[in-house]
């Protein structure tokens, strides 16, 4: 009885955890900010501060790479002066067959297609606040730009609503004939339950393993073996 109670509690706890949502917070103003969060925690994915840190790290990495390249070049010069030329050993590279590469690409596409549709059906875009003011350097250009943006935004929203659940909190798109540039403040959240993400990931993994197993089994059939041997003989 105690064992069943413990199992029941564990299942209940897992069910509650999997019912929580992973959330992507997006803010588009003069800069783009993106945060991911779950269980009340948030982590920066993209922000000016994060981009600056990444740029600094990339600069440091490139500087270290250049230093290593200079040191290597100096060592080669010293060896050349001393008459020590290291013998180059050839490492034959295995060329992948074109058919295997095509199979890999098709396998990935097939594996992610159905699980992606499942995850997409359970994705929610909530709290959409869209505020955009369209202005250019001339009145006629402003009118044309406003019309073009309006068509693009409405078509995008219609497409999103046909695929996922979309909740619009505030929507404002207007022309501004006194301004000379476009200003926007767009904010929204994308939510997916953790259980859905795990189920989708497992579905992709199972499909990939299944497709690889079927492909390997087909290759091991006598007919395919004879075809491969005859193709190699022709070469």
Tab-separated table of C-alpha atoms in Angstrom:
chain	number	residue	atom	x	y	z
A	1	UNK	CA	0.000	0.000	0.000
A	2	UNK	CA	2.825	2.412	0.876
A	3	UNK	CA	4.594	1.586	-2.402
A	4	UNK	CA	1.446	2.443	-4.397
A	5	UNK	CA	1.057	5.691	-2.437
A	6	UNK	CA	4.680	6.684	-3.161
A	7	UNK	CA	4.261	5.841	-6.869
A	8	UNK	CA	1.035	7.876	-6.940
A	9	UNK	CA	2.745	10.885	-5.337
A	10	UNK	CA	5.671	10.660	-7.797
A	11	UNK	CA	3.275	10.512	-10.777
A	12	UNK	CA	1.317	13.463	-9.373
A	13	UNK	CA	4.480	15.550	-8.876
A	14	UNK	CA	5.692	14.762	-12.427
A	15	UNK	CA	2.251	15.593	-13.840
A	16	UNK	CA	2.258	18.969	-12.071
A	17	UNK	CA	5.809	19.765	-13.243
A	18	UNK	CA	5.040	18.800	-16.849
A	19	UNK	CA	1.935	20.998	-16.805
A	20	UNK	CA	4.103	24.104	-16.265
A	21	UNK	CA	4.951	26.151	-19.346
A	22	UNK	CA	8.294	27.159	-20.785
A	23	UNK	CA	7.932	30.790	-21.860
A	24	UNK	CA	9.802	32.899	-24.388
A	25	UNK	CA	9.524	36.651	-23.673
A	26	UNK	CA	10.104	38.876	-26.718
A	27	UNK	CA	10.387	42.668	-26.774
A	28	UNK	CA	11.097	44.594	-29.996
A	29	UNK	CA	11.666	48.341	-29.704
A	30	UNK	CA	14.846	50.091	-30.855
A	31	UNK	CA	16.587	46.906	-29.712
A	32	UNK	CA	15.502	43.264	-29.573
A	33	UNK	CA	15.329	41.565	-26.176
A	34	UNK	CA	14.544	37.877	-25.682
A	35	UNK	CA	14.288	35.926	-22.446
A	36	UNK	CA	13.403	32.298	-21.753
A	37	UNK	CA	11.870	31.217	-18.482
A	38	UNK	CA	10.180	28.451	-16.516
A	39	UNK	CA	9.186	27.989	-12.849
A	40	UNK	CA	9.500	31.733	-12.269
A	41	UNK	CA	13.106	31.901	-13.509
A	42	UNK	CA	14.206	33.964	-16.525
A	43	UNK	CA	17.397	33.850	-18.577
A	44	UNK	CA	18.640	36.319	-21.181
A	45	UNK	CA	18.816	34.903	-24.709
A	46	UNK	CA	19.338	38.180	-26.517
A	47	UNK	CA	19.891	41.708	-25.252
A	48	UNK	CA	22.356	44.547	-25.958
A	49	UNK	CA	24.277	43.669	-22.763
A	50	UNK	CA	24.514	39.982	-23.688
A	51	UNK	CA	25.474	40.806	-27.287
A	52	UNK	CA	28.245	43.097	-26.007
A	53	UNK	CA	29.603	40.338	-23.750
A	54	UNK	CA	29.515	37.805	-26.594
A	55	UNK	CA	31.245	40.279	-28.930
A	56	UNK	CA	33.977	40.856	-26.317
A	57	UNK	CA	34.474	37.094	-25.872
A	58	UNK	CA	34.624	36.615	-29.655
A	59	UNK	CA	37.237	39.390	-29.953
A	60	UNK	CA	39.346	37.795	-27.208
A	61	UNK	CA	39.035	34.385	-28.897
A	62	UNK	CA	40.167	35.798	-32.249
A	63	UNK	CA	43.113	37.571	-30.589
A	64	UNK	CA	44.218	34.331	-28.919
A	65	UNK	CA	43.844	32.503	-32.221
A	66	UNK	CA	46.047	35.084	-33.965
A	67	UNK	CA	48.654	34.787	-31.207
A	68	UNK	CA	48.719	30.989	-31.567
A	69	UNK	CA	49.042	31.334	-35.365
A	70	UNK	CA	52.007	33.748	-34.976
A	71	UNK	CA	53.734	31.419	-32.498
A	72	UNK	CA	53.216	28.482	-34.836
A	73	UNK	CA	54.645	30.460	-37.756
A	74	UNK	CA	57.710	31.399	-35.691
A	75	UNK	CA	58.291	27.749	-34.729
A	76	UNK	CA	58.087	26.725	-38.386
A	77	UNK	CA	60.655	29.376	-39.334
A	78	UNK	CA	63.043	28.139	-36.627
A	79	UNK	CA	62.689	24.537	-37.786
A	80	UNK	CA	63.286	25.601	-41.398
A	81	UNK	CA	66.505	27.383	-40.368
A	82	UNK	CA	67.721	24.330	-38.473
A	83	UNK	CA	66.992	22.141	-41.482
A	84	UNK	CA	64.403	20.098	-39.677
A	85	UNK	CA	61.459	19.660	-41.958
A	86	UNK	CA	58.890	17.426	-40.374
A	87	UNK	CA	57.589	14.727	-42.657
A	88	UNK	CA	53.985	15.141	-43.518
A	89	UNK	CA	51.888	12.099	-42.948
A	90	UNK	CA	48.971	11.627	-45.262
A	91	UNK	CA	45.682	10.904	-43.641
A	92	UNK	CA	43.266	9.520	-46.183
A	93	UNK	CA	39.898	11.196	-45.860
A	94	UNK	CA	36.811	9.059	-46.155
A	95	UNK	CA	34.410	10.548	-48.655
A	96	UNK	CA	30.784	10.253	-47.680
A	97	UNK	CA	28.498	8.898	-50.358
A	98	UNK	CA	26.051	11.378	-51.821
A	99	UNK	CA	23.152	9.021	-51.184
A	100	UNK	CA	24.020	8.825	-47.464
A	101	UNK	CA	24.052	12.622	-47.214
A	102	UNK	CA	20.676	12.877	-48.948
A	103	UNK	CA	19.291	10.170	-46.655
A	104	UNK	CA	20.539	12.046	-43.578
A	105	UNK	CA	18.841	15.285	-44.686
A	106	UNK	CA	15.575	13.523	-45.546
A	107	UNK	CA	15.743	11.587	-42.272
A	108	UNK	CA	16.016	14.794	-40.237
A	109	UNK	CA	13.131	16.436	-42.163
A	110	UNK	CA	10.872	13.371	-41.796
A	111	UNK	CA	11.766	12.962	-38.125
A	112	UNK	CA	10.951	16.507	-37.080
A	113	UNK	CA	7.885	17.087	-39.293
A	114	UNK	CA	5.122	15.288	-37.343
A	115	UNK	CA	6.454	16.094	-33.814
A	116	UNK	CA	6.861	19.748	-34.851
A	117	UNK	CA	3.220	19.867	-35.939
A	118	UNK	CA	2.231	18.388	-32.565
A	119	UNK	CA	4.275	21.006	-30.635
A	120	UNK	CA	2.957	23.810	-32.867
A	121	UNK	CA	-0.672	22.810	-32.204
A	122	UNK	CA	-0.034	23.201	-28.463
A	123	UNK	CA	1.911	26.483	-28.706
A	124	UNK	CA	0.315	29.698	-27.426
A	125	UNK	CA	1.230	33.264	-28.317
A	126	UNK	CA	-0.161	35.424	-25.525
A	127	UNK	CA	-0.153	39.055	-24.394
A	128	UNK	CA	0.595	40.440	-27.853
A	129	UNK	CA	1.028	44.221	-27.637
A	130	UNK	CA	1.650	45.727	-31.065
A	131	UNK	CA	2.240	49.468	-31.254
A	132	UNK	CA	3.773	50.861	-34.446
A	133	UNK	CA	3.936	54.368	-35.861
A	134	UNK	CA	4.902	54.592	-39.547
A	135	UNK	CA	6.659	57.713	-40.776
A	136	UNK	CA	8.989	58.535	-43.694
A	137	UNK	CA	10.459	61.618	-45.325
A	138	UNK	CA	7.385	62.259	-47.534
A	139	UNK	CA	3.605	61.946	-47.158
A	140	UNK	CA	3.012	59.697	-50.203
A	141	UNK	CA	5.841	57.373	-49.194
A	142	UNK	CA	4.419	57.206	-45.657
A	143	UNK	CA	0.994	56.212	-47.000
A	144	UNK	CA	2.466	53.475	-49.227
A	145	UNK	CA	4.720	52.159	-46.448
A	146	UNK	CA	1.815	52.158	-43.977
A	147	UNK	CA	-0.385	50.201	-46.420
A	148	UNK	CA	2.372	47.664	-47.114
A	149	UNK	CA	3.144	47.109	-43.418
A	150	UNK	CA	-0.584	46.829	-42.648
A	151	UNK	CA	-1.056	44.078	-45.246
A	152	UNK	CA	2.051	42.196	-44.064
A	153	UNK	CA	1.101	42.401	-40.369
A	154	UNK	CA	-2.525	41.344	-40.923
A	155	UNK	CA	-1.503	38.410	-43.146
A	156	UNK	CA	1.091	37.303	-40.576
A	157	UNK	CA	-1.459	37.458	-37.758
A	158	UNK	CA	-4.006	35.503	-39.824
A	159	UNK	CA	-1.396	32.819	-40.576
A	160	UNK	CA	-0.390	32.579	-36.910
A	161	UNK	CA	-4.019	32.330	-35.778
A	162	UNK	CA	-4.599	29.477	-38.233
A	163	UNK	CA	-1.697	27.498	-36.734
A	164	UNK	CA	-1.528	28.394	-33.036
A	165	UNK	CA	-3.608	30.085	-30.344
A	166	UNK	CA	-2.982	33.860	-30.430
A	167	UNK	CA	-4.196	36.320	-27.777
A	168	UNK	CA	-3.963	39.988	-28.800
A	169	UNK	CA	-3.886	42.368	-25.835
A	170	UNK	CA	-3.404	45.637	-27.707
A	171	UNK	CA	-2.996	46.476	-31.402
A	172	UNK	CA	-2.198	49.881	-32.861
A	173	UNK	CA	-0.782	50.560	-36.326
A	174	UNK	CA	-0.975	54.162	-37.530
A	175	UNK	CA	0.684	56.537	-40.007
A	176	UNK	CA	2.594	59.530	-38.696
A	177	UNK	CA	3.022	62.204	-41.358
A	178	UNK	CA	5.098	64.416	-39.037
A	179	UNK	CA	7.814	61.842	-38.234
A	180	UNK	CA	10.574	60.689	-40.568
A	181	UNK	CA	11.112	57.183	-39.221
A	182	UNK	CA	9.250	54.111	-37.993
A	183	UNK	CA	8.902	53.527	-34.252
A	184	UNK	CA	7.615	50.299	-32.754
A	185	UNK	CA	6.976	48.688	-29.419
A	186	UNK	CA	6.104	45.003	-29.881
A	187	UNK	CA	5.867	42.618	-26.941
A	188	UNK	CA	4.572	39.065	-26.693
A	189	UNK	CA	5.064	35.725	-24.946
A	190	UNK	CA	5.308	32.289	-26.547
A	191	UNK	CA	4.259	29.481	-24.194
A	192	UNK	CA	4.622	25.714	-24.540
A	193	UNK	CA	4.012	23.179	-21.775
A	194	UNK	CA	7.083	21.211	-20.693
A	195	UNK	CA	5.216	17.941	-21.259
A	196	UNK	CA	4.567	18.926	-24.881
A	197	UNK	CA	8.244	19.842	-25.438
A	198	UNK	CA	9.427	16.528	-23.978
A	199	UNK	CA	6.846	14.547	-25.985
A	200	UNK	CA	7.885	16.360	-29.186
A	201	UNK	CA	11.597	15.779	-28.528
A	202	UNK	CA	11.041	12.085	-27.808
A	203	UNK	CA	8.932	11.794	-30.968
A	204	UNK	CA	11.757	13.285	-33.070
A	205	UNK	CA	14.331	10.971	-31.470
A	206	UNK	CA	12.178	7.849	-31.962
A	207	UNK	CA	11.499	8.773	-35.599
A	208	UNK	CA	15.212	9.310	-36.311
A	209	UNK	CA	16.177	5.964	-34.747
A	210	UNK	CA	13.342	4.219	-36.608
A	211	UNK	CA	14.357	5.724	-39.972
A	212	UNK	CA	18.039	4.859	-39.447
A	213	UNK	CA	17.100	1.285	-38.474
A	214	UNK	CA	14.897	0.871	-41.571
A	215	UNK	CA	17.622	2.315	-43.835
A	216	UNK	CA	20.277	0.001	-42.317
A	217	UNK	CA	17.987	-2.997	-42.709
A	218	UNK	CA	17.352	-2.151	-46.373
A	219	UNK	CA	21.086	-1.813	-47.032
A	220	UNK	CA	21.724	-5.247	-45.533
A	221	UNK	CA	19.307	-7.006	-47.919
A	222	UNK	CA	21.011	-9.229	-50.568
A	223	UNK	CA	19.581	-7.237	-53.494
A	224	UNK	CA	21.044	-3.943	-52.263
A	225	UNK	CA	24.371	-5.644	-51.520
A	226	UNK	CA	24.599	-7.001	-55.078
A	227	UNK	CA	23.694	-3.588	-56.523
A	228	UNK	CA	26.425	-1.904	-54.483
A	229	UNK	CA	29.018	-4.487	-55.497
A	230	UNK	CA	28.118	-4.137	-59.196
A	231	UNK	CA	28.317	-0.307	-58.908
A	232	UNK	CA	31.770	-0.533	-57.287
A	233	UNK	CA	32.916	-2.978	-60.003
A	234	UNK	CA	31.821	-0.546	-62.732
A	235	UNK	CA	33.903	2.196	-61.081
